[in-house]
CSV table of C-alpha atoms in Angstrom, one decimal:
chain,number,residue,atom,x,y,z
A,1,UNK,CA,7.9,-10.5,4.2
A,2,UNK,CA,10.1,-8.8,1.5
A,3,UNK,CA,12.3,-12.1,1.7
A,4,UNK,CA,9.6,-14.5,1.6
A,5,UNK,CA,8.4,-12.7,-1.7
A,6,UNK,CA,11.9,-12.6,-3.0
A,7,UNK,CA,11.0,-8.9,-3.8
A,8,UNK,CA,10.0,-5.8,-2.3
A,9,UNK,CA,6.2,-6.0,-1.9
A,10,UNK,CA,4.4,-3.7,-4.8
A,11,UNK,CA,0.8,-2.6,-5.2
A,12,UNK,CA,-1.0,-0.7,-8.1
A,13,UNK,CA,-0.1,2.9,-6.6
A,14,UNK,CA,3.6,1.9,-6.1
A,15,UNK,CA,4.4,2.6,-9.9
A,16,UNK,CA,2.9,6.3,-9.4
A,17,UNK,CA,4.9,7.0,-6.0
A,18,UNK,CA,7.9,5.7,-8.3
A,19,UNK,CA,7.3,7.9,-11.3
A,20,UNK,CA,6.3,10.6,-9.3
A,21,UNK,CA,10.3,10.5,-7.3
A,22,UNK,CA,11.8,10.3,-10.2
A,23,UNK,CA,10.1,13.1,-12.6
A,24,UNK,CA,8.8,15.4,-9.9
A,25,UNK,CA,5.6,16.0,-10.9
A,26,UNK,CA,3.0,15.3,-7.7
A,27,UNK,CA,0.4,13.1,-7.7
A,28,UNK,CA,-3.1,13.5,-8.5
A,29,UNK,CA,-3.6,11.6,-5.3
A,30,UNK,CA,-1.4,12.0,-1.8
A,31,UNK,CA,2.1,14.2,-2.2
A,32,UNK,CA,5.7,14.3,-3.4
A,33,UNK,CA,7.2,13.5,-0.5
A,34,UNK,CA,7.3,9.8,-0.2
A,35,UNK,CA,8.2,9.6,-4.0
A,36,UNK,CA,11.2,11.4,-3.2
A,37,UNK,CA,12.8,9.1,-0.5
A,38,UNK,CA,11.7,6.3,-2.8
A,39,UNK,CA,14.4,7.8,-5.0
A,40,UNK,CA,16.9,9.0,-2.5
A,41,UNK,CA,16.3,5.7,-0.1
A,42,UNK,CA,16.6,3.1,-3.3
A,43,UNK,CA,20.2,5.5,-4.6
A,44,UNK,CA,18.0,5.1,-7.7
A,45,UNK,CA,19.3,1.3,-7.7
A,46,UNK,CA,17.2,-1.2,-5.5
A,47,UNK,CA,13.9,-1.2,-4.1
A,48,UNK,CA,15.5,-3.3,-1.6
A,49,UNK,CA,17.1,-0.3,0.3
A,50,UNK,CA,13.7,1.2,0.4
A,51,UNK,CA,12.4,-1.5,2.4
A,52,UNK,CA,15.5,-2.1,4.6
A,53,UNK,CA,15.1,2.0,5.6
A,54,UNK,CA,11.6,1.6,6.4
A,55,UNK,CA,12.1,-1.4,9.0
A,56,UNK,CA,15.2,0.7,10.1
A,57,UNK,CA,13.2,3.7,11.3
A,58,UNK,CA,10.4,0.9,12.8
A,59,UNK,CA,13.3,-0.4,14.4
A,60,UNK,CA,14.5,2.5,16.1
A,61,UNK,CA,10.8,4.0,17.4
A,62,UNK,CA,10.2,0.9,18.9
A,63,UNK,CA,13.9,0.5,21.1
A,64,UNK,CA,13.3,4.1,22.2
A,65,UNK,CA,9.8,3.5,23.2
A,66,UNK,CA,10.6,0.6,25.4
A,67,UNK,CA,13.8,2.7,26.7
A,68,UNK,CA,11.2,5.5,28.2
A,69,UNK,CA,8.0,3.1,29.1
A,70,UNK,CA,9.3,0.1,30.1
A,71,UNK,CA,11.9,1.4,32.4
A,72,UNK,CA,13.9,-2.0,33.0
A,73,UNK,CA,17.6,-2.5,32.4
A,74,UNK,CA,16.7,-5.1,30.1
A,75,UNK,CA,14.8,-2.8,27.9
A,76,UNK,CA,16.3,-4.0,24.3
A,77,UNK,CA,15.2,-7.3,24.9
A,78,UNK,CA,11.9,-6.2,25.3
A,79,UNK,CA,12.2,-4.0,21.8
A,80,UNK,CA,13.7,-7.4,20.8
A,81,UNK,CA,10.8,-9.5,21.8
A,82,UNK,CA,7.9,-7.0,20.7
A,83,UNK,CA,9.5,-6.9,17.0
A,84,UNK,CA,9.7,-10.7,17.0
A,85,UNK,CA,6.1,-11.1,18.1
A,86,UNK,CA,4.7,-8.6,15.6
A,87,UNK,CA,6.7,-10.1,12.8
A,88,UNK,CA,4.9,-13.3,13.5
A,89,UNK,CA,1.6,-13.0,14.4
A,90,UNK,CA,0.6,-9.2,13.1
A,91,UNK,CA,1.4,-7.6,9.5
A,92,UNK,CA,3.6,-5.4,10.2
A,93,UNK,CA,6.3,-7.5,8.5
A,94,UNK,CA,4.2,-7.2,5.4
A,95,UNK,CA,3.8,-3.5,5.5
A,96,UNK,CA,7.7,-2.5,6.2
A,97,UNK,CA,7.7,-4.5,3.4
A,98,UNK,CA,5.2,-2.8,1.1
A,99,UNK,CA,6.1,0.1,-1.4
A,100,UNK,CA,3.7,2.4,-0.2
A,101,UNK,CA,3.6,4.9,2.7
A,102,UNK,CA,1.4,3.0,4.9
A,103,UNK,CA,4.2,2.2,7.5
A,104,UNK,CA,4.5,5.8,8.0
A,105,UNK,CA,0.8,6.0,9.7
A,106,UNK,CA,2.1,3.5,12.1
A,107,UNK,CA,5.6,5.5,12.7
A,108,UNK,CA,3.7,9.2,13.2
A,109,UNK,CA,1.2,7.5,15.9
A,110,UNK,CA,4.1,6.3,17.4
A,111,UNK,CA,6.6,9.2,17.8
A,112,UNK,CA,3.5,11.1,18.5
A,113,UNK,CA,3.1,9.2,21.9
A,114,UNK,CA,6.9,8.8,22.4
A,115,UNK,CA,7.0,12.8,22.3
A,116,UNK,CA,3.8,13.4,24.4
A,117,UNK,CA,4.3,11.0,26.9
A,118,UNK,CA,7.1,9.9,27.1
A,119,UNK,CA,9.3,11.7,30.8
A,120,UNK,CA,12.9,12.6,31.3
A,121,UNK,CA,13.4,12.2,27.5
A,122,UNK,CA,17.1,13.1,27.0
A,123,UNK,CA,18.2,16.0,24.0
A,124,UNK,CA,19.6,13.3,21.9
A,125,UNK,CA,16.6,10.9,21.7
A,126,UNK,CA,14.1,14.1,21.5
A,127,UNK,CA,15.8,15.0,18.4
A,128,UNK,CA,15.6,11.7,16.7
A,129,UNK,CA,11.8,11.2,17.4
A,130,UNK,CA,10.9,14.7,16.2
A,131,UNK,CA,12.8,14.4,13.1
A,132,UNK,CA,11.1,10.9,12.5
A,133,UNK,CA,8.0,12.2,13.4
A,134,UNK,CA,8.2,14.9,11.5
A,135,UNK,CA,9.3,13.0,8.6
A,136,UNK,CA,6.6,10.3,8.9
A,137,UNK,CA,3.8,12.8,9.3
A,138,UNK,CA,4.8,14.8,5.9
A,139,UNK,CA,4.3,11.3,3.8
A,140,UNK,CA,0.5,11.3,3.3
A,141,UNK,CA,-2.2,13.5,3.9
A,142,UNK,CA,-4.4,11.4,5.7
A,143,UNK,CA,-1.0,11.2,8.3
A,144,UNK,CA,-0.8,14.9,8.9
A,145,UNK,CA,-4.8,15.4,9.2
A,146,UNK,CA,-4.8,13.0,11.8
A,147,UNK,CA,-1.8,14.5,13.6
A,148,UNK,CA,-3.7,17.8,13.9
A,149,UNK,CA,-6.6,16.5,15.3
A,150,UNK,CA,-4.9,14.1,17.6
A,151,UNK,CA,-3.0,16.7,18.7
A,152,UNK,CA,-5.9,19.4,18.8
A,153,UNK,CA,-7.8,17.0,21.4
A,154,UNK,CA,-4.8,16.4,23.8
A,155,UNK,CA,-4.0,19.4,23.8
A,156,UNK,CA,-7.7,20.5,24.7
A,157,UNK,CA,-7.9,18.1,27.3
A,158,UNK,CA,-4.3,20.0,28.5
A,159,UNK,CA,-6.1,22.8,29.3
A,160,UNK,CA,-8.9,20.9,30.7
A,161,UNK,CA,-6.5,19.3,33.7
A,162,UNK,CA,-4.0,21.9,33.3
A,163,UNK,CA,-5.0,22.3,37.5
A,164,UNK,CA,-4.7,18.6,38.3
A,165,UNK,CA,-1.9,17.9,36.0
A,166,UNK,CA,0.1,20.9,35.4
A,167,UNK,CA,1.2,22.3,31.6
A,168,UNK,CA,3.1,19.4,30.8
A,169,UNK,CA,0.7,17.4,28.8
A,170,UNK,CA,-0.3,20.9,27.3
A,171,UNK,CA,3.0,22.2,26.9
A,172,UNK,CA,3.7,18.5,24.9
A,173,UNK,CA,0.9,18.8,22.6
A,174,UNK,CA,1.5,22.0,21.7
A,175,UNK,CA,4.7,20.9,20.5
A,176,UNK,CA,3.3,18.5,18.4
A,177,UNK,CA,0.9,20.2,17.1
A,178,UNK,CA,3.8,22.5,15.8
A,179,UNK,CA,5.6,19.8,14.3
A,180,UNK,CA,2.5,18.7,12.7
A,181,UNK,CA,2.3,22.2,11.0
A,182,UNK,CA,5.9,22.0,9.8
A,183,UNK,CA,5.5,18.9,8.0
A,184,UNK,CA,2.8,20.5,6.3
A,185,UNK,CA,4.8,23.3,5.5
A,186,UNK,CA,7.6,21.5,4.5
A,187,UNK,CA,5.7,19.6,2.1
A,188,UNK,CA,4.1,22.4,0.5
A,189,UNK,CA,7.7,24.2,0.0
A,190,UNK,CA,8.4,21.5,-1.9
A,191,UNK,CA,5.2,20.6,-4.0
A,192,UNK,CA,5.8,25.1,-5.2
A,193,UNK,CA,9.5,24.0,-5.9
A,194,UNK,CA,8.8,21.7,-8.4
A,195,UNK,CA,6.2,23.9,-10.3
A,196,UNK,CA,3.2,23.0,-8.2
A,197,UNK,CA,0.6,24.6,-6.2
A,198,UNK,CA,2.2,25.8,-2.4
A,199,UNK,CA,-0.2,23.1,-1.0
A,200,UNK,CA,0.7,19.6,0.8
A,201,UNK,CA,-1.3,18.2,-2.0
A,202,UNK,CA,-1.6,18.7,-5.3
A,203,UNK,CA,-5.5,20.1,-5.2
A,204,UNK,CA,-7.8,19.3,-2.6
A,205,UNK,CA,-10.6,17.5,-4.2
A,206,UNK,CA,-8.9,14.9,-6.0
A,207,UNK,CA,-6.9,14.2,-3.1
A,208,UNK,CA,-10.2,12.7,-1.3
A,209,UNK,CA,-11.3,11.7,-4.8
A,210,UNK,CA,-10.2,7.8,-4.0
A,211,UNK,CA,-12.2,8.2,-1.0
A,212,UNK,CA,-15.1,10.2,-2.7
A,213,UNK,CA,-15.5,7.4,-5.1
A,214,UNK,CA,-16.6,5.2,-2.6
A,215,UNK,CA,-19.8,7.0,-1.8
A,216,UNK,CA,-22.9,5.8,-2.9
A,217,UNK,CA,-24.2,9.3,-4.2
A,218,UNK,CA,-20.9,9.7,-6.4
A,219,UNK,CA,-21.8,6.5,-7.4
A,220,UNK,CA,-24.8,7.0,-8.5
A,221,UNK,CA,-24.6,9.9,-10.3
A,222,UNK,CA,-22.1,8.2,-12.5
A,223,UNK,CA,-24.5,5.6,-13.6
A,224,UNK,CA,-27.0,8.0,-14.4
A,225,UNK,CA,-24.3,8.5,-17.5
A,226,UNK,CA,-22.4,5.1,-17.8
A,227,UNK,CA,-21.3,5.7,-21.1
A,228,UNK,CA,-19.5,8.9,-20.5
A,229,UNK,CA,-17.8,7.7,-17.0
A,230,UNK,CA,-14.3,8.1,-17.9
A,231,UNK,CA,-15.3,11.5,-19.4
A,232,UNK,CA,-16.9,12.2,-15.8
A,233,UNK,CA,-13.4,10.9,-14.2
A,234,UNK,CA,-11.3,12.7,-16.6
A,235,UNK,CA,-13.3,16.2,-15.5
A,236,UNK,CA,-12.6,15.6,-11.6
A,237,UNK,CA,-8.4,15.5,-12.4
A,238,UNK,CA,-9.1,18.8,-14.4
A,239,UNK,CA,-8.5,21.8,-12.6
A,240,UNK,CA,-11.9,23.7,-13.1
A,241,UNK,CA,-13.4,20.4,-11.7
A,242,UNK,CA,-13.9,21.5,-7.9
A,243,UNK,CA,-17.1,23.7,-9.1
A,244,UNK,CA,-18.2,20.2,-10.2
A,245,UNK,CA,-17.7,18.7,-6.9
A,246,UNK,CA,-18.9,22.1,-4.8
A,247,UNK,CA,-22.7,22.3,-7.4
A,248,UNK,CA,-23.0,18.5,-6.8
A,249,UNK,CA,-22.6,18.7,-2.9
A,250,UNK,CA,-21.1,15.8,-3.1
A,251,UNK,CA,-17.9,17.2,-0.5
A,252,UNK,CA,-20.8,17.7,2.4
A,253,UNK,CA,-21.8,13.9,1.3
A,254,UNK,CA,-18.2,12.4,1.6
A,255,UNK,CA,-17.7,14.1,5.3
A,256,UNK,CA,-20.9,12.2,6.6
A,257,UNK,CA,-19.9,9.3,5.0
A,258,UNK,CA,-16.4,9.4,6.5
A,259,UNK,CA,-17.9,9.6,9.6
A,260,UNK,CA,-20.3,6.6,9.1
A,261,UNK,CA,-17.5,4.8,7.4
A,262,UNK,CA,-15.1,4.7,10.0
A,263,UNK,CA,-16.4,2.4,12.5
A,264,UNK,CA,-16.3,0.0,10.0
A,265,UNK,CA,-12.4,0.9,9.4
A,266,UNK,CA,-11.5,0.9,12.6
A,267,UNK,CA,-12.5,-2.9,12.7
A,268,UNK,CA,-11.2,-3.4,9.7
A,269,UNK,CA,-8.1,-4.9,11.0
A,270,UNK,CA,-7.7,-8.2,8.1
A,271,UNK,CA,-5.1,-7.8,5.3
A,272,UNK,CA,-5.0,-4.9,2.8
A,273,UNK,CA,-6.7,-6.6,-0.1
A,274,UNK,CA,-4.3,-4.4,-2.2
A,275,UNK,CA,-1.4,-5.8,-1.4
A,276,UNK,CA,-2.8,-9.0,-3.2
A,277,UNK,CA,-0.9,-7.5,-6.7
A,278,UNK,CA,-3.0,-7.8,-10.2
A,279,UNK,CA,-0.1,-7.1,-12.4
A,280,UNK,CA,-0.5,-3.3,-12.5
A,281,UNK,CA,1.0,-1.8,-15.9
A,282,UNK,CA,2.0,1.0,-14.0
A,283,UNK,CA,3.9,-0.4,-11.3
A,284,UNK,CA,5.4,-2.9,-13.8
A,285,UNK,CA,6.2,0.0,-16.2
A,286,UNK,CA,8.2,2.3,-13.3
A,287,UNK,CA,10.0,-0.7,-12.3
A,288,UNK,CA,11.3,-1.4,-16.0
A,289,UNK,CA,12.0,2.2,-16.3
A,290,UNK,CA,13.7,2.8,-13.3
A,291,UNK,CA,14.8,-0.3,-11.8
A,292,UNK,CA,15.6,-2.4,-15.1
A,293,UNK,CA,17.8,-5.1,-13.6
A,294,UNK,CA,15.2,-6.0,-10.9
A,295,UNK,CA,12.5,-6.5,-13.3
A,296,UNK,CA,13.2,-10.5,-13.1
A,297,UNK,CA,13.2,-10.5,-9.2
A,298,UNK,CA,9.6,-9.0,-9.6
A,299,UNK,CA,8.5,-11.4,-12.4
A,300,UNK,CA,10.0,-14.6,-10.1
A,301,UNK,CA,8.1,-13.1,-6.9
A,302,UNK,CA,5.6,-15.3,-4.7
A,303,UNK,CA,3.3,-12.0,-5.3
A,304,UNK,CA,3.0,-12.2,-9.0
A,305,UNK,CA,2.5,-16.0,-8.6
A,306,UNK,CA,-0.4,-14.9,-6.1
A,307,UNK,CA,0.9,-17.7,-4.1
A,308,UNK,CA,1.6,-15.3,-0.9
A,309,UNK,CA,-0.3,-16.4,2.2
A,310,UNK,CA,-1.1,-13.1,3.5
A,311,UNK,CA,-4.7,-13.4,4.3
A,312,UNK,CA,-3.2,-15.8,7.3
A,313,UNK,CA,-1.3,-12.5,9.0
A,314,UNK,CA,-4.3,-10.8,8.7
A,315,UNK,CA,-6.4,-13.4,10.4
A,316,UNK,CA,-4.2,-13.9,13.5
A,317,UNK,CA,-3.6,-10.1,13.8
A,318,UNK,CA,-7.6,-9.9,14.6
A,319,UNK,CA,-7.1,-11.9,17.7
A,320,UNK,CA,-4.0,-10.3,18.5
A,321,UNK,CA,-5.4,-6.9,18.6
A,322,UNK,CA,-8.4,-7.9,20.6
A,323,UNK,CA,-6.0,-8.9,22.9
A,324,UNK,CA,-4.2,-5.7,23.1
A,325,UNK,CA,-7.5,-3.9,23.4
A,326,UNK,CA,-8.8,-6.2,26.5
A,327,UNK,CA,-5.2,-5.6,28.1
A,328,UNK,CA,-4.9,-2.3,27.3
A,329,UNK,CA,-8.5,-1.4,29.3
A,330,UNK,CA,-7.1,-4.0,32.3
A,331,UNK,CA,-4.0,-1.5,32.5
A,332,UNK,CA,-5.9,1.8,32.5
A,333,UNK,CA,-8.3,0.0,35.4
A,334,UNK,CA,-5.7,-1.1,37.5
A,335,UNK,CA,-2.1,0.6,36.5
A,336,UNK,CA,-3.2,4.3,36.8
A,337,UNK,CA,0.4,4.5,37.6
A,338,UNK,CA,2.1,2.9,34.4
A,339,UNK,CA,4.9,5.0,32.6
A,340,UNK,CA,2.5,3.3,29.8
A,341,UNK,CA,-0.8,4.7,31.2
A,342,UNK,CA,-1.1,7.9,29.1
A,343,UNK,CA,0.1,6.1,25.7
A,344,UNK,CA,-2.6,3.4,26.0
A,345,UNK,CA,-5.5,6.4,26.4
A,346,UNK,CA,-3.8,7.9,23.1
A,347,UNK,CA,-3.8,4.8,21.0
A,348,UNK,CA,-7.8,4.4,22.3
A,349,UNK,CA,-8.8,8.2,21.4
A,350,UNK,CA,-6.6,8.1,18.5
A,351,UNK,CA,-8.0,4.9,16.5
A,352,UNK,CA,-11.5,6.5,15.8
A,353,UNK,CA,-9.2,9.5,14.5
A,354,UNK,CA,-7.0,7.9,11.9
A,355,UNK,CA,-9.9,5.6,10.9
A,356,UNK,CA,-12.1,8.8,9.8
A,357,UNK,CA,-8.8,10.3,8.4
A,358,UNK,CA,-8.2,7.7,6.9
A,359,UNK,CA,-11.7,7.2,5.4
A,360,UNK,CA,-11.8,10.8,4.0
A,361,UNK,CA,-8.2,10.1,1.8
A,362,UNK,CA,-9.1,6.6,0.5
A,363,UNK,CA,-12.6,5.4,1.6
A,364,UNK,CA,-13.2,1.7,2.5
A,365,UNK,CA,-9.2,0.7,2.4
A,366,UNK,CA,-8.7,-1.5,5.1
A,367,UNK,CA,-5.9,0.8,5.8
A,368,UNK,CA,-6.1,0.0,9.9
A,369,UNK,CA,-4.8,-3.7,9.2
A,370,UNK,CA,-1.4,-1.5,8.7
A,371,UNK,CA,-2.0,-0.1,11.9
A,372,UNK,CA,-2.7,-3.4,13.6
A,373,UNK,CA,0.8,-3.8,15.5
A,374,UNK,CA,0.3,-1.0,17.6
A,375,UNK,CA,-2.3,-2.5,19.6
A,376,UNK,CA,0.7,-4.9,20.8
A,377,UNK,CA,2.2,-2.3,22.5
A,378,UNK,CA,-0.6,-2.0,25.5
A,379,UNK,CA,0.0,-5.7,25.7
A,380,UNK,CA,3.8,-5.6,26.6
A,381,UNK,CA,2.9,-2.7,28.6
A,382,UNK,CA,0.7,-5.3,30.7
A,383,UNK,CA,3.2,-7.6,30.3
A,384,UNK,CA,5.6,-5.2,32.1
A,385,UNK,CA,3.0,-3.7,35.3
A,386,UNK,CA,1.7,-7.5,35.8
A,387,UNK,CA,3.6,-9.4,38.8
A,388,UNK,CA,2.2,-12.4,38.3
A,389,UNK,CA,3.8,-12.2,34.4
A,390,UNK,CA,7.0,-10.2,36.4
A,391,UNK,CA,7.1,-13.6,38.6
A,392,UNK,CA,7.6,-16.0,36.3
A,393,UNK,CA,9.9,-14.0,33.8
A,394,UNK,CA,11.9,-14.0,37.0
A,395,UNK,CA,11.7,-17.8,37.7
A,396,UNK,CA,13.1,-18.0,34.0
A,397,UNK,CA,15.6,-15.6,34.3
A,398,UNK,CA,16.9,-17.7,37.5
A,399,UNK,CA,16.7,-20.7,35.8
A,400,UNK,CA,18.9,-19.6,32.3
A,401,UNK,CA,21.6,-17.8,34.8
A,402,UNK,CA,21.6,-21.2,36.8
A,403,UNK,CA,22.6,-23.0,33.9
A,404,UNK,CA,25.1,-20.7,32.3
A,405,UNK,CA,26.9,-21.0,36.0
A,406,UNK,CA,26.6,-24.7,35.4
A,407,UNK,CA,28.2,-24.6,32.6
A,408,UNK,CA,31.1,-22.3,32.7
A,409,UNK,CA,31.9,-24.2,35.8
């Protein structure tokens, strides 16, 4: 989607992940961390690079999850296919392309599963999905809350089965549960590095403060005051302003909300409505500051011409996830023995998870349509355990080998 816009895609938090790389300060909102690789991933010269790493870690989850669940010699062309589907009928083209962490959501669910389910993993590929996950994880709050409870829940239905089963499933969500700590850790190293507090955010209220804001008793009790609103918003980004928050209840309010909230999220599956850009000063500003010379590819961009056809991804991927839902329940009834079984239970239990994590960061987002592509994967896991699918993939493998015979002879 990058090249259909001409230009990386950019929303109206990109400019502070931008500024926030580049003079190390953290964020009222989220962390440091994806700032940074904004800086280190762009060598402080193109956006483009940003992008082009993002798909390149996408890229690599998704070969080594077909290498471990699919289980075929002709395993690439499987990664092959899946990325070509979801490039054209879900958005995860549009959010690889998208200067925000949202990717990473989609990238930490993933090596999540790859590391608690996946068998015989060799030393090499372990490696590359923990550092990935661990990596991915670190880049927004909302990623490593979910991570812990995700993680929690297996690893309490570990113990659970630990008689049926054996440790493994324990054993592997322990793990991850440590990697989930280390990311938090790492984050907060650096956030007391750079001057800050030795937190993964910079305080704990205003990160949920985007979220907070979309509560109907916050809400309200800044229009009992309308006039002095900004004054009201001002006090929350002070640091005295938690007392605020605490006296006001308004923290005990946001939970329930969350939790109301996020069925609606997790059916929230159409396109980010940010990603529709409204000329943001500060994105345009960070760009002109730090990227100078790209400033006429953004001004030339499909976005700013609000001629991008997103909505249409967002439409299809409804129907495409449905899918993946209904096909993901006909594997767990009838493929108890898929390599794919386990992965499709944790995409299940873990939707309602990152939806109410996702809820308590930033509210009413719409931040599952990023999400959206992973419900493909328990439709190429069907695709794999069906032989009536396995038949015919056959009948057109014996047909493309007759005619390359044909022809070289």
């Amino acid at each position: 989607m990058g090249w259909t816009n001409k230009y990386p895609l950019l929303t109206s938090a990109s400019g502070t992940f931008i500024n926030s790389g580049f003079t190390r300060e953290v964020p009222w909102f989220g962390n440091l961390w994806y700032g940074l690789v904004i800086t280190h991933a762009s060598w402080a010269s193109s956006l483009w690079l940003v992008i082009f790493f993002q798909a390149g870690l996408m890229a690599v989850l998704i070969y080594l999850f077909f290498k471990y669940f699919i289980k075929l010699p002709e395993y690439p062309l499987w990664a092959l296919g899946f990325i070509t589907f979801i490039t054209g009928f879900t958005t995860a083209s549009v959010t690889v392309s998208t200067i925000e962490p949202h990717i990473f959501s989609g990238l930490s669910v993933l090596s999540g599963g790859i590391l608690l389910f996946a068998k015989e993993i060799c030393r090499r590929d372990f490696i590359l999905v923990s550092v990935i996950f661990v990596f991915s994880c670190s880049m927004d709050p909302s990623n490593m809350l979910s991570m812990v409870f995700l993680s929690t829940l297996f690893m309490i239905f570990g113990l659970i089965s630990v008689r049926r089963k054996g440790t493994e499933l324990l054993q592997k969500s322990v793990l991850v549960l440590a990697f989930t700590i280390i990311s938090i850790l790492m984050v907060s190293f650096i956030h007391h590095g750079v001057g800050g507090k030795f937190s993964p955010v910079n305080s704990y209220h205003t990160a949920i403060l985007p979220g907070l804001m979309t509560t109907e008793q916050f809400q309200a009790s800044l229009m009992q005051n309308p006039e002095g609103m900004e004054d009201k918003l001002d006090s929350l980004l002070d640091s005295k302003s938690l007392e605020m928050v605490q006296e006001n209840d308004f923290v005990r309010a946001h939970g329930i909300y969350s939790a109301q909230n996020a069925i609606r999220e997790m059916v929230a599956l159409e396109t980010d409505d940010a990603i529709m850009f409204s000329d943001s000063t500060v994105t345009l500003r960070a760009v002109f500051d730090y990227y100078n010379h790209e400033v006429r590819d953004v001004f030339i961009s499909r976005q700013i011409f609000k001629i991008m056809q997103v909505k249409t991804w967002g439409g299809v991927q409804v129907w495409v996830s449905l899918a993946g839902l209904l096909l993901g329940v006909f594997v767990l009834k009838r493929h108890k023995n898929s390599s794919g079984y386990g992965f499709v239970i944790y995409l299940m239990a873990g939707w309602p998870v990152l939806a109410f994590c996702n809820s308590v960061f930033y509210g009413q987002a719409g931040l599952q349509s990023h999400l959206a592509w992973l419900w493909v994967f328990p439709m190429f896991i069907f695709f794999r355990e069906s032989k009536a699918v396995q038949q015919h993939l056959s009948r057109i493998s014996a047909i493309l080998s007759i005619n390359v015979i044909s022809k070289t002879t």
